[in-house]
Coordinates of C-alpha atoms in Angstrom, one line a residue:
M1 CA 28.4 20.2 -34.4
S2 CA 27.6 22.6 -31.5
M3 CA 28.3 21.7 -27.9
P4 CA 24.6 21.6 -26.9
A5 CA 23.9 19.2 -29.8
L6 CA 26.8 17.0 -28.6
S7 CA 25.6 17.1 -25.1
F8 CA 22.0 16.2 -26.1
Q9 CA 23.4 13.3 -28.2
R10 CA 25.4 11.9 -25.3
I11 CA 22.4 12.2 -23.0
S12 CA 20.2 10.4 -25.5
K13 CA 22.7 7.6 -26.0
A14 CA 23.1 7.2 -22.2
A15 CA 19.3 7.1 -21.7
L16 CA 18.9 4.5 -24.5
S17 CA 21.7 2.4 -23.0
V18 CA 19.9 2.3 -19.6
L19 CA 16.2 2.1 -20.8
D20 CA 15.4 -1.0 -22.8
P21 CA 12.2 -0.7 -24.9
A22 CA 10.1 -2.6 -22.4
T23 CA 11.1 -0.3 -19.5
A24 CA 10.6 2.7 -21.7
W25 CA 7.0 1.7 -22.4
F26 CA 6.4 0.9 -18.7
I27 CA 7.7 4.4 -17.7
A28 CA 5.6 5.9 -20.5
T29 CA 2.5 4.2 -19.0
R30 CA 3.2 5.7 -15.6
L31 CA 3.9 9.2 -16.9
F32 CA 0.8 9.2 -19.0
G33 CA -1.2 8.2 -15.9
I34 CA 0.4 11.0 -13.9
V35 CA -0.4 13.6 -16.7
M36 CA -4.0 12.4 -17.1
S37 CA -4.8 12.4 -13.3
P38 CA -5.3 16.1 -12.9
L39 CA -7.3 16.4 -16.1
T40 CA -9.6 13.5 -15.0
L41 CA -10.1 15.2 -11.6
A42 CA -11.1 18.5 -13.1
I43 CA -13.4 17.0 -15.6
V44 CA -15.1 14.7 -13.0
A45 CA -15.7 17.7 -10.8
A46 CA -17.0 19.8 -13.7
F47 CA -19.3 17.2 -15.4
L48 CA -20.5 14.9 -12.6
S49 CA -22.6 15.9 -9.6
P50 CA -21.3 15.3 -6.1
I51 CA -23.5 12.3 -5.8
E52 CA -22.5 10.9 -9.2
Q53 CA -18.9 11.4 -8.2
G54 CA -19.5 9.1 -5.3
Y55 CA -20.9 6.4 -7.5
F56 CA -18.1 7.0 -10.0
Y57 CA -15.3 6.2 -7.5
T58 CA -17.2 3.5 -5.8
I59 CA -17.6 1.6 -9.0
F60 CA -13.8 1.8 -9.6
S61 CA -13.2 0.6 -6.0
I62 CA -15.6 -2.4 -6.6
L63 CA -13.6 -3.3 -9.7
S64 CA -10.5 -3.4 -7.5
L65 CA -11.9 -6.5 -5.9
I66 CA -10.1 -8.3 -8.7
V67 CA -7.2 -8.7 -6.3
F68 CA -9.3 -11.3 -4.4
F69 CA -9.5 -13.4 -7.6
E70 CA -6.1 -12.8 -9.3
L71 CA -4.0 -13.0 -6.2
G72 CA -0.8 -12.1 -8.0
L73 CA -1.2 -15.0 -10.4
G74 CA -0.1 -12.9 -13.4
G75 CA 3.4 -12.3 -12.0
V76 CA 3.8 -16.0 -11.2
V77 CA 2.7 -16.9 -14.8
I78 CA 5.4 -14.6 -16.2
F79 CA 8.0 -16.2 -14.0
I80 CA 7.0 -19.8 -14.7
V81 CA 6.7 -19.4 -18.4
G82 CA 9.8 -17.1 -18.5
H83 CA 11.9 -19.7 -16.7
R84 CA 11.9 -21.7 -20.0
G85 CA 11.3 -18.7 -22.3
A86 CA 14.8 -18.8 -23.6
E87 CA 14.1 -22.2 -25.2
I88 CA 11.5 -20.8 -27.6
S89 CA 11.5 -18.0 -30.1
W90 CA 9.0 -16.0 -32.2
G91 CA 9.2 -15.9 -36.0
K92 CA 8.4 -12.9 -38.1
M93 CA 4.9 -14.2 -38.7
K94 CA 4.3 -14.5 -34.9
Q95 CA 4.7 -18.2 -34.8
L96 CA 6.4 -20.1 -32.0
T97 CA 9.4 -22.1 -32.8
G98 CA 11.3 -24.5 -30.6
T99 CA 11.9 -28.2 -29.9
P100 CA 8.9 -30.5 -29.9
D101 CA 9.3 -31.0 -26.1
I102 CA 9.3 -27.3 -25.3
L103 CA 6.4 -26.6 -27.7
S104 CA 4.4 -29.4 -26.0
W105 CA 5.2 -28.0 -22.6
I106 CA 4.2 -24.4 -23.7
G107 CA 1.0 -25.7 -25.1
A108 CA 0.0 -27.5 -22.0
V109 CA 0.9 -24.5 -19.9
Y110 CA -1.2 -22.1 -22.0
R111 CA -4.2 -24.4 -21.8
K112 CA -4.0 -24.4 -18.0
I113 CA -3.5 -20.6 -17.9
A114 CA -6.5 -20.1 -20.3
A115 CA -8.6 -22.4 -18.1
W116 CA -7.5 -20.6 -14.8
Y117 CA -8.2 -17.2 -16.2
G118 CA -11.4 -18.3 -17.8
V119 CA -12.8 -19.5 -14.5
M120 CA -11.5 -16.4 -12.8
A121 CA -13.3 -14.1 -15.3
V122 CA -16.6 -16.0 -14.9
A123 CA -16.2 -16.1 -11.1
F124 CA -15.5 -12.4 -11.0
F125 CA -18.7 -11.5 -12.9
V126 CA -20.8 -14.0 -11.0
V127 CA -19.6 -12.8 -7.5
V128 CA -18.8 -9.1 -8.0
A129 CA -21.9 -8.1 -10.1
P130 CA -24.5 -9.0 -7.4
I131 CA -22.3 -7.7 -4.6
G132 CA -21.8 -4.4 -6.4
C133 CA -25.5 -4.1 -7.2
L134 CA -26.4 -4.6 -3.6
L135 CA -23.9 -2.0 -2.4
L136 CA -24.8 0.6 -5.0
S137 CA -28.5 0.0 -4.4
S138 CA -28.1 0.5 -0.7
K139 CA -28.5 4.3 -1.4
T140 CA -31.4 5.8 -3.3
A141 CA -29.6 9.0 -4.3
L142 CA -29.9 8.2 -8.0
P143 CA -32.5 6.3 -10.1
P144 CA -31.3 2.7 -10.2
A145 CA -31.2 2.6 -14.0
T146 CA -28.5 5.4 -14.1
Y147 CA -26.0 3.3 -12.2
L148 CA -27.0 -0.4 -12.2
V149 CA -27.1 -0.9 -16.0
P150 CA -23.7 0.8 -16.6
F151 CA -22.2 -1.1 -13.6
I152 CA -23.3 -4.6 -14.9
F153 CA -21.9 -3.7 -18.4
V154 CA -18.6 -2.6 -16.9
V155 CA -18.2 -5.7 -14.8
L156 CA -18.9 -7.8 -17.8
L157 CA -16.2 -5.9 -19.8
F158 CA -13.8 -6.1 -17.0
S159 CA -14.3 -9.9 -16.8
V160 CA -13.2 -10.0 -20.5
N161 CA -10.2 -7.9 -19.7
I162 CA -9.2 -10.4 -16.9
F163 CA -8.9 -13.1 -19.5
Q164 CA -7.0 -10.8 -21.8
D165 CA -4.5 -10.0 -19.0
G166 CA -3.9 -13.7 -18.4
T167 CA -3.0 -14.2 -22.1
A168 CA -0.8 -11.1 -22.0
A169 CA 1.1 -12.4 -19.0
F170 CA 1.7 -15.7 -20.9
L171 CA 3.0 -13.8 -23.9
E172 CA 5.3 -11.7 -21.7
G173 CA 6.7 -14.9 -20.2
T174 CA 7.5 -16.2 -23.7
G175 CA 9.7 -13.1 -24.4
R176 CA 7.2 -10.6 -25.9
I177 CA 8.0 -8.2 -23.1
K178 CA 8.3 -5.0 -25.2
E179 CA 5.2 -5.9 -27.2
V180 CA 3.1 -6.5 -24.1
K181 CA 4.2 -3.3 -22.4
R182 CA 3.5 -1.3 -25.6
A183 CA 0.0 -2.9 -25.9
Q184 CA -0.7 -2.2 -22.2
F185 CA 0.3 1.4 -22.8
M186 CA -1.9 1.8 -25.9
S187 CA -4.9 0.1 -24.2
G188 CA -4.5 2.1 -21.0
A189 CA -4.2 5.4 -23.0
A190 CA -7.2 4.5 -25.1
G191 CA -9.3 3.8 -22.0
S192 CA -8.2 7.1 -20.3
L193 CA -8.8 9.2 -23.3
A194 CA -12.2 7.6 -23.9
L195 CA -13.1 8.2 -20.3
L196 CA -12.3 11.9 -20.6
L197 CA -14.1 12.3 -24.0
A198 CA -17.2 10.4 -22.6
L199 CA -17.3 12.7 -19.6
L200 CA -17.0 15.8 -21.8
L201 CA -20.0 14.5 -23.8
H202 CA -22.1 14.1 -20.6
S203 CA -22.1 10.3 -20.7
R204 CA -21.9 10.4 -16.9
L205 CA -21.5 6.9 -15.4
W206 CA -21.7 5.4 -18.8
S207 CA -18.3 7.0 -19.3
I208 CA -16.8 4.1 -17.3
V209 CA -18.3 1.6 -19.7
I210 CA -17.0 3.5 -22.7
S211 CA -13.6 3.6 -21.2
E212 CA -13.6 -0.1 -20.6
I213 CA -14.8 -0.8 -24.2
A214 CA -11.8 1.2 -25.5
T215 CA -9.4 -0.7 -23.2
V216 CA -10.8 -4.2 -24.1
T217 CA -10.9 -3.4 -27.8
V218 CA -7.4 -2.1 -28.2
L219 CA -5.9 -5.0 -26.2
G220 CA -8.1 -7.4 -28.0
V221 CA -7.0 -6.2 -31.4
W222 CA -3.4 -6.7 -30.4
L223 CA -4.1 -10.2 -29.0
Y224 CA -5.9 -11.1 -32.2
S225 CA -2.7 -10.7 -34.1
Y226 CA -1.4 -13.7 -32.1
R227 CA -4.5 -15.8 -32.8
S228 CA -2.7 -18.4 -35.0
A229 CA -0.1 -19.2 -32.3
L230 CA -2.5 -19.0 -29.4
F231 CA -5.3 -21.2 -31.0
G232 CA -2.5 -23.6 -32.1
L233 CA -1.5 -24.0 -28.5
L234 CA -5.0 -24.5 -27.4
K235 CA -5.7 -27.2 -30.0
S236 CA -2.3 -28.9 -29.7
V237 CA -2.2 -32.4 -28.3
S238 CA 0.2 -32.9 -25.4
S239 CA 0.9 -35.8 -23.2
D240 CA 2.5 -33.5 -20.6
T241 CA -0.7 -33.0 -18.6
S242 CA 1.4 -32.1 -15.5
A243 CA 3.2 -29.2 -17.2
V244 CA 2.5 -26.9 -14.2
S245 CA 1.4 -28.1 -10.8
W246 CA -0.4 -25.4 -8.8
R247 CA 0.5 -27.0 -5.5
D248 CA 4.2 -27.6 -6.3
E249 CA 5.1 -24.7 -8.6
I250 CA 2.5 -21.9 -8.3
L251 CA 1.6 -21.9 -4.6
P252 CA 5.1 -21.5 -3.2
L253 CA 5.6 -18.4 -5.4
Q254 CA 2.0 -17.0 -5.1
W255 CA 1.1 -17.1 -1.4
R256 CA 3.4 -14.2 -0.4
I257 CA 2.2 -12.2 -3.4
A258 CA -1.4 -13.0 -2.6
L259 CA -1.2 -12.0 1.0
T260 CA 0.6 -8.7 0.0
W261 CA -2.1 -8.0 -2.6
L262 CA -4.9 -8.7 -0.1
S263 CA -3.3 -6.5 2.5
G264 CA -2.8 -3.8 -0.1
Y265 CA -6.6 -3.7 -0.8
F266 CA -7.5 -3.1 2.8
I267 CA -4.7 -0.6 3.3
N268 CA -5.4 1.4 0.2
M269 CA -8.7 0.7 -1.5
A270 CA -11.4 -0.3 1.0
F271 CA -12.2 3.3 2.2
V272 CA -14.6 4.3 -0.6
P273 CA -17.0 1.3 -0.6
I274 CA -17.1 1.4 3.2
L275 CA -17.9 5.2 3.2
F276 CA -20.5 4.7 0.5
A277 CA -22.3 2.0 2.5
L278 CA -22.1 3.8 5.9
R279 CA -21.9 7.5 5.0
G280 CA -23.3 7.9 1.5
P281 CA -22.0 8.8 -2.0
I282 CA -20.9 12.3 -1.3
E283 CA -18.3 11.5 1.4
A284 CA -17.3 8.4 -0.7
G285 CA -16.7 10.7 -3.7
Q286 CA -14.6 13.1 -1.6
M287 CA -12.4 10.4 -0.3
G288 CA -12.2 8.8 -3.8
M289 CA -10.9 12.0 -5.3
A290 CA -8.5 12.6 -2.4
L291 CA -7.1 9.1 -2.8
K292 CA -6.7 9.6 -6.5
I293 CA -4.5 12.6 -5.9
S294 CA -2.5 10.8 -3.3
G295 CA -2.1 7.8 -5.5
A296 CA -0.8 9.9 -8.4
L297 CA 1.7 11.6 -6.0
Y298 CA 2.9 8.3 -4.7
T299 CA 3.4 6.9 -8.3
L300 CA 5.4 10.0 -9.2
S301 CA 7.6 10.0 -6.2
I302 CA 8.3 6.3 -5.8
G303 CA 9.5 6.2 -9.4
L304 CA 12.7 7.8 -8.1
V305 CA 13.4 4.6 -6.3
S306 CA 11.9 1.9 -8.4
A307 CA 13.6 3.2 -11.6
K308 CA 16.9 2.3 -9.9
S309 CA 15.9 -1.2 -8.8
A310 CA 18.0 -2.9 -11.4
K311 CA 21.1 -0.9 -10.6
L312 CA 20.5 -1.4 -6.8
S313 CA 20.2 -5.1 -7.3
A314 CA 23.5 -5.2 -9.2
M315 CA 25.3 -3.1 -6.5
A316 CA 23.9 -5.0 -3.5
A317 CA 26.5 -7.7 -3.5
S318 CA 29.4 -5.9 -5.3
D319 CA 29.4 -2.4 -3.8
Y320 CA 27.4 -2.5 -0.5
P321 CA 28.4 1.0 0.7
G322 CA 27.6 2.6 -2.7
F323 CA 24.4 0.6 -2.7
L324 CA 23.3 2.0 0.7
R325 CA 24.2 5.6 -0.4
L326 CA 22.2 5.3 -3.6
L327 CA 19.2 3.7 -1.9
R328 CA 19.3 6.3 0.9
H329 CA 19.5 9.2 -1.5
S330 CA 16.8 7.8 -3.7
A331 CA 14.5 7.2 -0.7
L332 CA 15.1 10.7 0.7
A333 CA 14.4 12.2 -2.8
A334 CA 11.2 10.2 -3.1
A335 CA 10.0 11.3 0.4
G336 CA 11.0 14.9 -0.3
L337 CA 9.1 14.9 -3.6
S338 CA 6.1 13.5 -1.8
A339 CA 6.3 16.2 0.8
A340 CA 6.7 18.9 -1.9
G341 CA 3.7 17.4 -3.7
A342 CA 1.7 17.6 -0.5
L343 CA 2.7 21.3 -0.1
A344 CA 1.7 21.9 -3.7
V345 CA -1.7 20.4 -3.0
L346 CA -2.1 22.7 0.0
V347 CA -1.2 25.8 -2.1
A348 CA -3.6 24.6 -4.9
M349 CA -6.4 24.3 -2.4
I350 CA -5.8 27.9 -1.2
V351 CA -5.8 29.2 -4.7
L352 CA -8.9 27.2 -5.7
K353 CA -10.7 28.8 -2.7
F354 CA -10.6 32.0 -4.8
V355 CA -10.8 30.8 -8.4
W356 CA -12.9 27.6 -8.2
P357 CA -14.4 27.3 -4.7
A358 CA -17.0 24.7 -5.9
F359 CA -14.1 22.3 -6.6
L360 CA -13.1 22.2 -2.9
D361 CA -16.5 20.8 -2.1
R362 CA -15.5 17.7 -4.1
L363 CA -12.5 17.2 -1.7
L364 CA -12.1 16.5 2.0
P365 CA -11.5 19.6 4.1
M366 CA -7.9 20.9 4.2
G367 CA -6.8 19.1 7.4
P368 CA -7.9 15.6 6.3
M369 CA -6.6 16.3 2.8
M370 CA -3.1 17.0 4.3
A371 CA -3.4 13.7 6.2
I372 CA -4.1 11.8 3.0
M373 CA -1.3 13.7 1.2
G374 CA 1.0 12.6 3.9
V375 CA 0.4 9.0 3.0
P376 CA 2.8 9.0 -0.1
V377 CA 5.6 10.3 2.2
I378 CA 5.1 7.2 4.4
G379 CA 4.7 5.0 1.4
A380 CA 8.0 6.2 -0.1
I381 CA 9.8 5.3 3.1
A382 CA 8.1 1.9 3.5
T383 CA 8.6 1.0 -0.2
S384 CA 12.2 1.9 0.0
M385 CA 12.6 -0.6 2.9
Q386 CA 10.9 -3.2 0.8
I387 CA 13.1 -2.6 -2.2
Y388 CA 16.2 -3.0 0.1
A389 CA 14.9 -6.4 1.3
R390 CA 14.2 -7.5 -2.2
T391 CA 17.7 -6.6 -3.4
Q392 CA 18.9 -9.0 -0.6
K393 CA 16.4 -11.6 -2.0
Q394 CA 14.2 -11.5 1.1
D395 CA 10.7 -10.3 1.9
P396 CA 10.0 -10.2 5.6
F397 CA 7.1 -7.6 5.4
V398 CA 4.2 -10.0 4.7
W399 CA 3.1 -10.0 8.4
A400 CA 3.8 -6.3 8.8
N401 CA 1.4 -5.6 5.9
M402 CA -1.2 -7.9 7.3
I403 CA -1.2 -6.3 10.7
T404 CA -1.3 -2.9 9.1
A405 CA -4.3 -4.0 7.0
V406 CA -6.2 -5.2 10.0
C407 CA -5.5 -2.0 11.9
V408 CA -6.5 0.2 8.9
T409 CA -9.7 -1.7 8.3
S410 CA -10.6 -1.5 12.0
V411 CA -10.1 2.2 12.1
T412 CA -11.9 2.6 8.7
L413 CA -15.0 0.8 9.9
F414 CA -15.1 2.6 13.3
T415 CA -14.7 6.1 11.9
A416 CA -17.2 5.4 9.1
Y417 CA -19.7 4.1 11.5
K418 CA -19.2 6.6 14.4
M419 CA -17.6 9.6 12.8
D420 CA -17.0 10.7 9.2
A421 CA -14.5 10.7 6.3
S422 CA -12.3 13.4 7.9
A423 CA -11.8 11.2 11.0
M424 CA -11.1 8.3 8.7
A425 CA -8.3 10.3 7.0
Y426 CA -6.7 11.2 10.3
G427 CA -7.0 7.6 11.5
Y428 CA -5.5 6.2 8.3
F429 CA -2.4 8.5 8.5
A430 CA -2.0 7.7 12.2
V431 CA -2.0 3.9 11.6
L432 CA 0.6 4.1 8.8
A433 CA 2.8 6.5 10.8
L434 CA 2.5 4.8 14.3
I435 CA 2.1 1.1 13.3
S436 CA 3.1 0.4 9.8
I437 CA 6.5 2.2 9.8
P438 CA 7.6 0.7 13.2
L439 CA 6.6 -2.7 11.9
H440 CA 8.6 -2.2 8.7
I441 CA 11.6 -1.0 10.7
Y442 CA 11.4 -4.1 13.0
S443 CA 11.0 -6.4 10.0
L444 CA 14.0 -4.8 8.3
R445 CA 16.2 -5.7 11.2
H446 CA 15.7 -9.4 10.2
V447 CA 17.0 -8.9 6.6
K448 CA 20.4 -10.6 6.2
R449 CA 22.9 -8.9 3.9
L450 CA 23.8 -10.8 0.8
P451 CA 27.4 -12.3 0.7
R452 CA 29.8 -10.3 -1.4
A453 CA 30.1 -11.3 -5.0

């Protein structure tokens, strides 16, 4: 066998030893999203008008209001169920096996989860549908039928997807991690491809509905294969009515996650609906596309750190100097990749000025764009600090995130009301650089090092 073949074989074995199937599917989902992002941007610019682009990104930002309903419950469900997940197993016919006590407990837990997510799905539709309709109707740039009907349909479908996600979180907690990650990849890929195809076929804002139909259908087909076990749990009779106490078991785990998620919405997602309401759909669309590019860049760069989370956690107590070196190098690499990505965006904008000048009209001007592209650099640094704290089993950044959220929201409202999207971009970057990072550094000083193993 040739040397290149041997080398490839060794690399493949090493990769497989590090990447379990669940992690591989998770990474595949991230990579697919990164690849699809530039295609989506180009097709949105080519097949939607500037006004439609504003409605397009505003609808997605309205759907992001799910954070106010879910509040990190999915992660808590995975933890609570997974805590006793080793006591059950899945048979070849997708039936649950275990002792009568654990099956009784699992049945009671799933009934509560199904009830929680059922209420959440209904509440999301009842609250978000009218709020979104009021926001979208505040501008008369398009005939109401072209955006209100698709919006109501997509909120309805998204509500169904909320319930599906709750069941998927439950299944992941029972040990079906690889299967859940694969299903999430397939449903996400189906939704993304359906979105592009619908846009290419001039479906306009209905493309969001078609995308959500694809996502819900693929995930629904997968969940249907577990119907026997799931319906069995719903119909089972259990005397353990206190299987999970929200106050005693869920709330202590959820409140920090909930505050972080709520802060994250105001730090990262509130710009587009505020711009839509105060400045109109065109500026909202420009900001939406800029944030989409920035988000893809952040996802790509922070993967250099998050991919090493397991290794960093293992090294934190056993090899602290090596742990610090690895984290420092990974953080610098992530920040460097973000900076290189920002430079690439700058070069692309210069080139597009000559080859596709109309595309630049869909973005913020070059200066504000560079401010938005600087956000992933700051994000890489802040996230690296958070990963350090988590490896020490601490999370002191909740209040830093909340203060940052208040400052970002204040600047966003002021610049949208008194200035424009460009001023908002500069203000956003300034708050993150001058307030968020110093707060993170201050919070990091309170992290206590784990004792040596």
